[in-house]
mmCIF file with all atom_site columns, N, CA and C in Angstrom:
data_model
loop_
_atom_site.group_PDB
_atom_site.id
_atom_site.type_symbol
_atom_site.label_atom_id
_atom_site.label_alt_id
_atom_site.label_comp_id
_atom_site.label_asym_id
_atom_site.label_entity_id
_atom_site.label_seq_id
_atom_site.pdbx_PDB_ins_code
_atom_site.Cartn_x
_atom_site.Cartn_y
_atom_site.Cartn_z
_atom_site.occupancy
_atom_site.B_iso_or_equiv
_atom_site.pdbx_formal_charge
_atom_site.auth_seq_id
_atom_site.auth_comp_id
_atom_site.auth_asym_id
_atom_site.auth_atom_id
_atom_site.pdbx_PDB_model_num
ATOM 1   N N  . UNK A 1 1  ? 104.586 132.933 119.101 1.00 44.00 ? 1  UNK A N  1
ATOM 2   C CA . UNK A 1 1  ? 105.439 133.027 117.924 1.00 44.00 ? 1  UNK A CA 1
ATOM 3   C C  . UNK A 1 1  ? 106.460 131.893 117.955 1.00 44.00 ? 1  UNK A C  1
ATOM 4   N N  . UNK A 1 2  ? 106.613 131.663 116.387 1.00 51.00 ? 2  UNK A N  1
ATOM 5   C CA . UNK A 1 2  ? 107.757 130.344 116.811 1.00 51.00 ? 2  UNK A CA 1
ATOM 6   C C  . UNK A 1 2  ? 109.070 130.446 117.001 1.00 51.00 ? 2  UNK A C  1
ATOM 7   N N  . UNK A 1 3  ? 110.090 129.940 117.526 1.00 54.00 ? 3  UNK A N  1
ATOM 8   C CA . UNK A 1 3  ? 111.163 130.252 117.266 1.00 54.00 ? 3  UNK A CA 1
ATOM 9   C C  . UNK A 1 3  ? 111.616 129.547 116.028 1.00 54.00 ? 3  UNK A C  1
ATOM 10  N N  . UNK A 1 4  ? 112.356 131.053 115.112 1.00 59.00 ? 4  UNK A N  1
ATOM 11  C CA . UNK A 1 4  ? 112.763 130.746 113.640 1.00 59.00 ? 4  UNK A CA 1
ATOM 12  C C  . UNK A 1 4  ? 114.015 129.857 113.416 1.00 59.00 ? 4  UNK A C  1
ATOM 13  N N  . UNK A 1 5  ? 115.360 130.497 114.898 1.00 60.00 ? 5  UNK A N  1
ATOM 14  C CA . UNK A 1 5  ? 116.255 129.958 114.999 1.00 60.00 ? 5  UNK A CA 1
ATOM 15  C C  . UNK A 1 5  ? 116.637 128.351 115.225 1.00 60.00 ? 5  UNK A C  1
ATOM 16  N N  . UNK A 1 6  ? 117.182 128.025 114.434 1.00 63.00 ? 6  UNK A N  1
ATOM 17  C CA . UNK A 1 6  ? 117.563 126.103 114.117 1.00 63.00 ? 6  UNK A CA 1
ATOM 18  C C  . UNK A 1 6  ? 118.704 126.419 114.995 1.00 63.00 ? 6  UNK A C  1
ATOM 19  N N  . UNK A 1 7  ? 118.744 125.699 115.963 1.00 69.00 ? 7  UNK A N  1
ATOM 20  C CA . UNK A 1 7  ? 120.032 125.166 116.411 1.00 69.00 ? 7  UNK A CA 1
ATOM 21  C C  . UNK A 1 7  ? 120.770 123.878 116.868 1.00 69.00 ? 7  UNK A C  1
ATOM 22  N N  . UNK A 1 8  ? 122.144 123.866 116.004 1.00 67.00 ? 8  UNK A N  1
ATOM 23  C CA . UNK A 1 8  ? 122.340 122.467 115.670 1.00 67.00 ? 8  UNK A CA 1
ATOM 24  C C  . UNK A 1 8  ? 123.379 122.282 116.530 1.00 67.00 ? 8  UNK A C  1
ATOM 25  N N  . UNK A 1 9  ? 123.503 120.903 116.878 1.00 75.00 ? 9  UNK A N  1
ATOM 26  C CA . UNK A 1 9  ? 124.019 120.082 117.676 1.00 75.00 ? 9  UNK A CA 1
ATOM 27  C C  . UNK A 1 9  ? 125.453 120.216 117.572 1.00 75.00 ? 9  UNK A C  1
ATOM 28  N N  . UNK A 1 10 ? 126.476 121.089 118.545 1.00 79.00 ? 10 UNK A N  1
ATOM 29  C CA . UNK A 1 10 ? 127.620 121.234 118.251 1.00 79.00 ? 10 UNK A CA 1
ATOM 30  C C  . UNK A 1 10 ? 128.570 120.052 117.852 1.00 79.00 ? 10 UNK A C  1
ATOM 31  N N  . UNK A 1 11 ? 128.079 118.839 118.556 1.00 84.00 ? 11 UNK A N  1
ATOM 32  C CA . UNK A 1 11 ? 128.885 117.401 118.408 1.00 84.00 ? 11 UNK A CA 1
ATOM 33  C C  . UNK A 1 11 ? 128.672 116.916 116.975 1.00 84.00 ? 11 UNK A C  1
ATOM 34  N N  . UNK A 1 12 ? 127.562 117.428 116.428 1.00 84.00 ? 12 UNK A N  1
ATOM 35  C CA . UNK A 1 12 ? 126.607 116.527 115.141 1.00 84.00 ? 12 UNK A CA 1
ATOM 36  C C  . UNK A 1 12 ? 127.629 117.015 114.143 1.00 84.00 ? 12 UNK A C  1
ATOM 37  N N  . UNK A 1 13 ? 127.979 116.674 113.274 1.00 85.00 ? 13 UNK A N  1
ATOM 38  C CA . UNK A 1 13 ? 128.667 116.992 111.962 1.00 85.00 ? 13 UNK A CA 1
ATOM 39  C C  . UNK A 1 13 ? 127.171 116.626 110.692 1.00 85.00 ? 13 UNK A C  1
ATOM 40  N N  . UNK A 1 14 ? 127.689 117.741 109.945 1.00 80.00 ? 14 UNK A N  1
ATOM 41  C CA . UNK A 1 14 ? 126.930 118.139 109.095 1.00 80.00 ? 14 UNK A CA 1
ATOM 42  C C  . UNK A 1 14 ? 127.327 117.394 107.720 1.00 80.00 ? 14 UNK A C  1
ATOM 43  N N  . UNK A 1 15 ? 126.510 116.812 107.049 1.00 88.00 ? 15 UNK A N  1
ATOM 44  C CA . UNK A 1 15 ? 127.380 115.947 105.909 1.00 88.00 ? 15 UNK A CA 1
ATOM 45  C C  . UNK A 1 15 ? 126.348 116.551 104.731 1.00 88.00 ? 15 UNK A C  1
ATOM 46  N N  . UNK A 1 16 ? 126.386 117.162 103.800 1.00 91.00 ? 16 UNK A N  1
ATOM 47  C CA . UNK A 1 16 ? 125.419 117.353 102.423 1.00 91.00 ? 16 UNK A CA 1
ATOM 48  C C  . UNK A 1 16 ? 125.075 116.011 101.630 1.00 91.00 ? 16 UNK A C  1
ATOM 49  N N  . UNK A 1 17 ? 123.797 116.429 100.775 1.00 93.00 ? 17 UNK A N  1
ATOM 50  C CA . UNK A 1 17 ? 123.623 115.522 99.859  1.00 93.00 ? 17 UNK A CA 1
ATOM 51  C C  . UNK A 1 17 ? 124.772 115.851 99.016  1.00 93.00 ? 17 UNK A C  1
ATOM 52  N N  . UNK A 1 18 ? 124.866 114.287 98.905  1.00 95.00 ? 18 UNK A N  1
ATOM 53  C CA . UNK A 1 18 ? 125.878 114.206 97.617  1.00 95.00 ? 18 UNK A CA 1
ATOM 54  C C  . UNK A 1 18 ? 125.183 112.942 96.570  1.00 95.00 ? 18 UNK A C  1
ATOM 55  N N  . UNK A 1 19 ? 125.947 113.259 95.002  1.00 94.00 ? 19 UNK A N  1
ATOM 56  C CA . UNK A 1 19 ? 125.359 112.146 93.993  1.00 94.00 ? 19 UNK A CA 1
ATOM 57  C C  . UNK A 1 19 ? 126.493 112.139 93.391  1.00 94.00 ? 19 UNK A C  1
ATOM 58  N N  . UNK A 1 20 ? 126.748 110.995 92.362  1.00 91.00 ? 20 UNK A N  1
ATOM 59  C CA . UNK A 1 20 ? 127.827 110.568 92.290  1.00 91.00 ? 20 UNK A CA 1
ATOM 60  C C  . UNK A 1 20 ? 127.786 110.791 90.266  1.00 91.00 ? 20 UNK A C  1
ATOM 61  N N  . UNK A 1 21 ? 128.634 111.676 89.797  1.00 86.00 ? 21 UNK A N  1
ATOM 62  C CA . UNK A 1 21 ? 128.431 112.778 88.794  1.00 86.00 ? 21 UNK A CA 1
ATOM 63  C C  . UNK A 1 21 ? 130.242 111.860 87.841  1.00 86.00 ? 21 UNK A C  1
ATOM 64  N N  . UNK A 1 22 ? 129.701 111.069 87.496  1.00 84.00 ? 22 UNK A N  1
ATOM 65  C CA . UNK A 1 22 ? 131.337 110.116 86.925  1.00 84.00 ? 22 UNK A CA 1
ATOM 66  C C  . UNK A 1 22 ? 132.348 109.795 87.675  1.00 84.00 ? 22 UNK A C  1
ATOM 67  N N  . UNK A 1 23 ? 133.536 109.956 88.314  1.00 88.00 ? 23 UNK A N  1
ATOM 68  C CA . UNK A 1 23 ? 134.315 109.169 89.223  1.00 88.00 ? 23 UNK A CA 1
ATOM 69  C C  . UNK A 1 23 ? 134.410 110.394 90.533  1.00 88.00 ? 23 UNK A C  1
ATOM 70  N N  . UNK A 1 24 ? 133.190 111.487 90.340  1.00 86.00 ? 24 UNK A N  1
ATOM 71  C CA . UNK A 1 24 ? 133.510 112.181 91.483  1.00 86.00 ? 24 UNK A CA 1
ATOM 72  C C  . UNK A 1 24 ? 131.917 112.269 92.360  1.00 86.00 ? 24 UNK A C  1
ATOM 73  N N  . UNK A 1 25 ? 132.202 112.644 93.652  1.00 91.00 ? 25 UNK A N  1
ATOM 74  C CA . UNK A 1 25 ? 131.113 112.161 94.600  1.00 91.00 ? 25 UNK A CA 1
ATOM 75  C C  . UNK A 1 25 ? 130.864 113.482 95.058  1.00 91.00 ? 25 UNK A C  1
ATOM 76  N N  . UNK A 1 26 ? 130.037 114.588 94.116  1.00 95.00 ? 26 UNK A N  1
ATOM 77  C CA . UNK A 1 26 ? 129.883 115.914 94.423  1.00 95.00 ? 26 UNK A CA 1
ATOM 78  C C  . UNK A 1 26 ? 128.720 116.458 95.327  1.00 95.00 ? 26 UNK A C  1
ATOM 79  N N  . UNK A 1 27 ? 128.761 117.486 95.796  1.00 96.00 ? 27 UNK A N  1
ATOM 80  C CA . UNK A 1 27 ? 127.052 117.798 96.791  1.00 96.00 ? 27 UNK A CA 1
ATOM 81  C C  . UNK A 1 27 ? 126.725 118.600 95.528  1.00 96.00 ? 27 UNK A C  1
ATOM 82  N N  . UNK A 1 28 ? 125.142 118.474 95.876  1.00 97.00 ? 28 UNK A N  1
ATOM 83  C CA . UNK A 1 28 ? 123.989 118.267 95.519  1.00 97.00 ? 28 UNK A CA 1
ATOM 84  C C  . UNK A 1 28 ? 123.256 119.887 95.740  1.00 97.00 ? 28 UNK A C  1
ATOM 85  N N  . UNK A 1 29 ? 122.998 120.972 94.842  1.00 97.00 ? 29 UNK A N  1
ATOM 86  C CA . UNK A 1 29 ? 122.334 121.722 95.235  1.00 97.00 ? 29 UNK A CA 1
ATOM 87  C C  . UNK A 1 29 ? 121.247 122.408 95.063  1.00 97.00 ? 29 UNK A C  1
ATOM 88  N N  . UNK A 1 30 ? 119.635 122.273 95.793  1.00 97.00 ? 30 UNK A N  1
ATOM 89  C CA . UNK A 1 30 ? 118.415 122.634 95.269  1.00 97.00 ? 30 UNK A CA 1
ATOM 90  C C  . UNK A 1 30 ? 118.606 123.204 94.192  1.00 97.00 ? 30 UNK A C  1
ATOM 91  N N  . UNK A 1 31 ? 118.541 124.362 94.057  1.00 97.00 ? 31 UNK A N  1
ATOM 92  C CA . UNK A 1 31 ? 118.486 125.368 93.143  1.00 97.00 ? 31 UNK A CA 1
ATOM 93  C C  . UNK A 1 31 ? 119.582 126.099 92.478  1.00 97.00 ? 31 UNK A C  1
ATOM 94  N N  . UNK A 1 32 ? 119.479 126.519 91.386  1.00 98.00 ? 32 UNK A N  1
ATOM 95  C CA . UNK A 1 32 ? 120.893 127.291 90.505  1.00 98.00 ? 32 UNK A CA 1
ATOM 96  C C  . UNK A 1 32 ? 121.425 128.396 91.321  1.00 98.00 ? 32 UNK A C  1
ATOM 97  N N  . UNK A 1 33 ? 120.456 129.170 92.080  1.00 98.00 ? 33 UNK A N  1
ATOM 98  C CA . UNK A 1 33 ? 120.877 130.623 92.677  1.00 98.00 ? 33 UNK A CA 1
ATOM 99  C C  . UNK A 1 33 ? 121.567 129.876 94.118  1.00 98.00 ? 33 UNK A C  1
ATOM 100 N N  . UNK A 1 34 ? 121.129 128.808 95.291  1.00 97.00 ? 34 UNK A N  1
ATOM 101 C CA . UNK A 1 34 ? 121.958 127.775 96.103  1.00 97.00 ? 34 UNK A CA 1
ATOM 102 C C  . UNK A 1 34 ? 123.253 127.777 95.456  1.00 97.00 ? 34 UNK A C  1
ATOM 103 N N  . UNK A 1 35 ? 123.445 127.211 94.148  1.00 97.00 ? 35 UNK A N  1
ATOM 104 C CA . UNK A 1 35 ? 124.822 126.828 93.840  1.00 97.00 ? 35 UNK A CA 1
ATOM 105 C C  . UNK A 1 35 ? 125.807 127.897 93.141  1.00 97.00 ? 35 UNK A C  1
ATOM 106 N N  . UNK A 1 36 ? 125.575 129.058 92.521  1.00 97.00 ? 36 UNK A N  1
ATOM 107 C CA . UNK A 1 36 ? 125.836 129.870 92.277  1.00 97.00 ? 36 UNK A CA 1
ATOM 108 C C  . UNK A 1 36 ? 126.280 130.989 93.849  1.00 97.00 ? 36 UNK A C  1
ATOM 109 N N  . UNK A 1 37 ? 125.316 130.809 94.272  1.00 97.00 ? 37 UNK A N  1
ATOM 110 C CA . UNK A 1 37 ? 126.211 131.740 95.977  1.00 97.00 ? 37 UNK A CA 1
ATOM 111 C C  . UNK A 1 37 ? 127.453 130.612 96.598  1.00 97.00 ? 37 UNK A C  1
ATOM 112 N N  . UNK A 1 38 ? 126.831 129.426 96.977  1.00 97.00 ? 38 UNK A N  1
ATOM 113 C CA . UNK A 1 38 ? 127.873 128.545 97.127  1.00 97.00 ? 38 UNK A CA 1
ATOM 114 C C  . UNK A 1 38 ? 129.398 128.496 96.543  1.00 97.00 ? 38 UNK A C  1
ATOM 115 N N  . UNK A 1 39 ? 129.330 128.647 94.875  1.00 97.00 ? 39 UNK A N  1
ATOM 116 C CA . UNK A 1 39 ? 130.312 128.618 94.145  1.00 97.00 ? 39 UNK A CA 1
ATOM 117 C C  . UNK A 1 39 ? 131.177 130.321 94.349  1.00 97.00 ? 39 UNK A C  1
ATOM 118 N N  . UNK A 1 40 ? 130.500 131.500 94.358  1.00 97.00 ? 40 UNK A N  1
ATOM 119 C CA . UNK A 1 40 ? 130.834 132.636 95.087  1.00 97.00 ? 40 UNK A CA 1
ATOM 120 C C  . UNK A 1 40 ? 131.708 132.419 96.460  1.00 97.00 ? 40 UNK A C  1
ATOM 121 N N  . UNK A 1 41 ? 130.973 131.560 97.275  1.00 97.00 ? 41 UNK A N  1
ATOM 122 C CA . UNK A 1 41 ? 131.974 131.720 98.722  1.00 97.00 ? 41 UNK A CA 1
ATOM 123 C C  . UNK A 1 41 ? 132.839 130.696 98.402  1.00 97.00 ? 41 UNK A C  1
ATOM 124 N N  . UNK A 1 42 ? 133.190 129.676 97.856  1.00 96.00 ? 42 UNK A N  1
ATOM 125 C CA . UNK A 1 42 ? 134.447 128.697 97.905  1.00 96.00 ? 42 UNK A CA 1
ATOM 126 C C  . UNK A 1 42 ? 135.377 129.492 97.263  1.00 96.00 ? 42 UNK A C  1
ATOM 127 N N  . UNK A 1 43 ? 135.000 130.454 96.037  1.00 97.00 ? 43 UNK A N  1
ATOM 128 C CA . UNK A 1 43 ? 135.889 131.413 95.413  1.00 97.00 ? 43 UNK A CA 1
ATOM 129 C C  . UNK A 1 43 ? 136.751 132.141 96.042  1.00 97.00 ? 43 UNK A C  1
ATOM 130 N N  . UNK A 1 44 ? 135.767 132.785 97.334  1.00 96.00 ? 44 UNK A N  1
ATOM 131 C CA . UNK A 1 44 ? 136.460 133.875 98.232  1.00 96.00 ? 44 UNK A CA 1
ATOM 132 C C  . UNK A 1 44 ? 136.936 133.086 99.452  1.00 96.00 ? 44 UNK A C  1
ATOM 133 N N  . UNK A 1 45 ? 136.866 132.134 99.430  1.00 96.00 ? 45 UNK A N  1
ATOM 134 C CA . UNK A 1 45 ? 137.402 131.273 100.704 1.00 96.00 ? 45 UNK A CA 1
ATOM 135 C C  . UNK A 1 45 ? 138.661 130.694 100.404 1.00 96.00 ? 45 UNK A C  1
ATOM 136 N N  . UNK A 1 46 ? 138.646 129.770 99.270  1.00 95.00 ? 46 UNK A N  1
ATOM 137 C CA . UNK A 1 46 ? 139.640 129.161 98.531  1.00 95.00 ? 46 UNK A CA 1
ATOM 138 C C  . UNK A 1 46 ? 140.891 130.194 97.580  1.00 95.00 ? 46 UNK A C  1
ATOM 139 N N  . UNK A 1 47 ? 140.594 131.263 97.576  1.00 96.00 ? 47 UNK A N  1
ATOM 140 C CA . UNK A 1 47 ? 141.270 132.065 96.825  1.00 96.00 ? 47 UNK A CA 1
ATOM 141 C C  . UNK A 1 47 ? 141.425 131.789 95.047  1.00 96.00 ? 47 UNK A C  1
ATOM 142 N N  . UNK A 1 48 ? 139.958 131.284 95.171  1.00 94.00 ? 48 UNK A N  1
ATOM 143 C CA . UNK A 1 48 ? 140.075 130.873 93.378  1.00 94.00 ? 48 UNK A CA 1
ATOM 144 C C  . UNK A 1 48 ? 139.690 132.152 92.219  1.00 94.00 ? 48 UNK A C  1
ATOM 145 N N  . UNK A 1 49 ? 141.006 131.879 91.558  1.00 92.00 ? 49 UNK A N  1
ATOM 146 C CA . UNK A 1 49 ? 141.159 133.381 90.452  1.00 92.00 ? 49 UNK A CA 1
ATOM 147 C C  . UNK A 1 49 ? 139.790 133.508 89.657  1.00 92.00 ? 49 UNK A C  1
ATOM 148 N N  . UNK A 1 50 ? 139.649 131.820 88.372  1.00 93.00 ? 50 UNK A N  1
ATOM 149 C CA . UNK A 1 50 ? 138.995 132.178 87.770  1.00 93.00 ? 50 UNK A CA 1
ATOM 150 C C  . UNK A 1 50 ? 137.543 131.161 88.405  1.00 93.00 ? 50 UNK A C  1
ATOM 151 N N  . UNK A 1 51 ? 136.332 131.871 87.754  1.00 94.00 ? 51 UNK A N  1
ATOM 152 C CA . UNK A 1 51 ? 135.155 131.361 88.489  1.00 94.00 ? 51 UNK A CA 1
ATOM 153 C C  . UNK A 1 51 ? 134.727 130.271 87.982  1.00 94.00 ? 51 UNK A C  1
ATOM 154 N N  . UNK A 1 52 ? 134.227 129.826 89.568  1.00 97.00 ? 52 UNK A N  1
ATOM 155 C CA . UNK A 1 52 ? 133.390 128.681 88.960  1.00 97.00 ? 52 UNK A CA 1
ATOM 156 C C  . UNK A 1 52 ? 131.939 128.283 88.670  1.00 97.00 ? 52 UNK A C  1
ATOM 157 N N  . UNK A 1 53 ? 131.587 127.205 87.763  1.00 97.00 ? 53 UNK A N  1
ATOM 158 C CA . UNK A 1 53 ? 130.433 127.553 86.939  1.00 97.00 ? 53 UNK A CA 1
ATOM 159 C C  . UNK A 1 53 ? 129.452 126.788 87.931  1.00 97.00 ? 53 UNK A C  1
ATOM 160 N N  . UNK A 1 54 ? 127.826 126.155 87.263  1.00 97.00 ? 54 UNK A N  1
ATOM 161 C CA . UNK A 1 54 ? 127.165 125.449 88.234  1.00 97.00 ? 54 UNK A CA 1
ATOM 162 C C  . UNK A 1 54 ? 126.822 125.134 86.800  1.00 97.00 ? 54 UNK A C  1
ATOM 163 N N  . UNK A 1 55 ? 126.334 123.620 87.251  1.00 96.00 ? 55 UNK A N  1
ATOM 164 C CA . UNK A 1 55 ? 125.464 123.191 85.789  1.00 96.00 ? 55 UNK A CA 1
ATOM 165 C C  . UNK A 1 55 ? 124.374 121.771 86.688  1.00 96.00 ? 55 UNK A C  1
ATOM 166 N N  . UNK A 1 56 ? 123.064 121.979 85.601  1.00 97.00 ? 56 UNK A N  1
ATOM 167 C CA . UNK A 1 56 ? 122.052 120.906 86.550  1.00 97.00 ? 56 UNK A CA 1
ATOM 168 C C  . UNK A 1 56 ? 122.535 119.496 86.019  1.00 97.00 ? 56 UNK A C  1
ATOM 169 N N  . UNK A 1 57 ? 122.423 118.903 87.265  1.00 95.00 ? 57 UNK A N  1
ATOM 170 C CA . UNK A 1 57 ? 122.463 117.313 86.942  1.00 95.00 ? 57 UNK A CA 1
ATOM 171 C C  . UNK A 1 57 ? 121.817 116.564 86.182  1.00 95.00 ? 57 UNK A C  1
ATOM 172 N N  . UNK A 1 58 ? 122.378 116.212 85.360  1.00 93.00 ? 58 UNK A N  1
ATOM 173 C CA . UNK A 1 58 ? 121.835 114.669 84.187  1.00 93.00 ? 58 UNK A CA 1
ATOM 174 C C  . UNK A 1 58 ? 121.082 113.438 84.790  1.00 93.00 ? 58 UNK A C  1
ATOM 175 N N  . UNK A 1 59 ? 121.243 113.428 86.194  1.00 91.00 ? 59 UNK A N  1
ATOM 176 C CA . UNK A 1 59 ? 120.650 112.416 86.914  1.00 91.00 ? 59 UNK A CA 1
ATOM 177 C C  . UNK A 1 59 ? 119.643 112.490 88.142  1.00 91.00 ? 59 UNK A C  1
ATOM 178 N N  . UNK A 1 60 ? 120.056 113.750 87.917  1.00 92.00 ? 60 UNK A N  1
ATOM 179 C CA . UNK A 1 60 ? 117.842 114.238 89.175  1.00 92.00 ? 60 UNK A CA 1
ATOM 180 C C  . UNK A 1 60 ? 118.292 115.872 88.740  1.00 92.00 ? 60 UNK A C  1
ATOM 181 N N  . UNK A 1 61 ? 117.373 116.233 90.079  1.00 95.00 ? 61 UNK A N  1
ATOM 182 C CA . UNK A 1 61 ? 116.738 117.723 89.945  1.00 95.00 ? 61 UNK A CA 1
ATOM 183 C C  . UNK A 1 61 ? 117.672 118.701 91.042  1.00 95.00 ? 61 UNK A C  1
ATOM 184 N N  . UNK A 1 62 ? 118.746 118.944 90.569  1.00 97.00 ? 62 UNK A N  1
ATOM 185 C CA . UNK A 1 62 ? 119.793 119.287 91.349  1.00 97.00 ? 62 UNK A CA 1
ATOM 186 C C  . UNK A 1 62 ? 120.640 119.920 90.586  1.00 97.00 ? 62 UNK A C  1
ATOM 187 N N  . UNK A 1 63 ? 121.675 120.623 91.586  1.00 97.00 ? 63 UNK A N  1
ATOM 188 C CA . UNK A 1 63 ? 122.682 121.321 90.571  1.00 97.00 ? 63 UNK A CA 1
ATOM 189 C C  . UNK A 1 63 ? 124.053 121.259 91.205  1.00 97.00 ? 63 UNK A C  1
ATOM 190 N N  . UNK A 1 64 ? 125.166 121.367 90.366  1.00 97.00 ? 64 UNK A N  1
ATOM 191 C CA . UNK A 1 64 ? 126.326 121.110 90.786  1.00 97.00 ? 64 UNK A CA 1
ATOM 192 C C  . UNK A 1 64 ? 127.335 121.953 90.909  1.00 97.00 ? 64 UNK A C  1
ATOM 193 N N  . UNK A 1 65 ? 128.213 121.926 91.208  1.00 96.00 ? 65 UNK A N  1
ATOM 194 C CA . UNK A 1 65 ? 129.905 123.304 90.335  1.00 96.00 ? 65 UNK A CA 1
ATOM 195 C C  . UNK A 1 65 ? 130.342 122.795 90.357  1.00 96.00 ? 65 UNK A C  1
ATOM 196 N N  . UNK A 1 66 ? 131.583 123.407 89.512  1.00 95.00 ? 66 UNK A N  1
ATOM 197 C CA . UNK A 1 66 ? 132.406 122.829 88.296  1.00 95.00 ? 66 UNK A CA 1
ATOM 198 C C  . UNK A 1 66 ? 133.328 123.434 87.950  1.00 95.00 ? 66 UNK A C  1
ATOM 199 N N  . UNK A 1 67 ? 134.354 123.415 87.961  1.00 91.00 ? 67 UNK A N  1
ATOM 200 C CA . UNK A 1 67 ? 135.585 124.468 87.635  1.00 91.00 ? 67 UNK A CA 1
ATOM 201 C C  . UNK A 1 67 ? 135.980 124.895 86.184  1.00 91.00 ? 67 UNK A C  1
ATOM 202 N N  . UNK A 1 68 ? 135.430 123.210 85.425  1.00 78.00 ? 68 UNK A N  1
ATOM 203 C CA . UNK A 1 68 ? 135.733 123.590 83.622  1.00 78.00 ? 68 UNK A CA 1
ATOM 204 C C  . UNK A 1 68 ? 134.498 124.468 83.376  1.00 78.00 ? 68 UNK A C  1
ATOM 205 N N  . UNK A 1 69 ? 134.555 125.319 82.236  1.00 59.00 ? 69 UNK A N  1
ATOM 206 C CA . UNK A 1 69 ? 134.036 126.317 81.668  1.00 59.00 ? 69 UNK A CA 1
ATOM 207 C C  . UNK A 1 69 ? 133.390 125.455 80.398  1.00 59.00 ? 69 UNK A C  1
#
């Protein structure tokens, strides 16, 4: 059986895709339901009142968040 567990390099820093969405240099996320949980935990991490949205990129196959409504 394989092992399922990834384990990453405590020294390694982790950097996301990012694309560059008008003068801001945002990460990059597969799928709407990816960026939608994502946008959920910065909410509850960051203590942000009102929510934030996700919308797909104009420039590949990706998706973003976004704080304007």
């Amino acid at each position: 059986m394989a092992n399922r567990n990834k384990h990453l390099n405590p020294n390694q820093i982790y950097e996301p895709v990012r694309c560059w969405v008008g003068d801001s240099h945002k990460i990059c996320y597969s799928t709407r339901e990816e960026a939608e949980l994502a946008a959920r935990v910065a909410e509850y991490d960051h203590h942000i009142k009102s929510p934030l949205t996700v919308y797909k990129c104009e420039y590949g196959d990706h998706w973003h968040l976004s704080s304007n409504n």
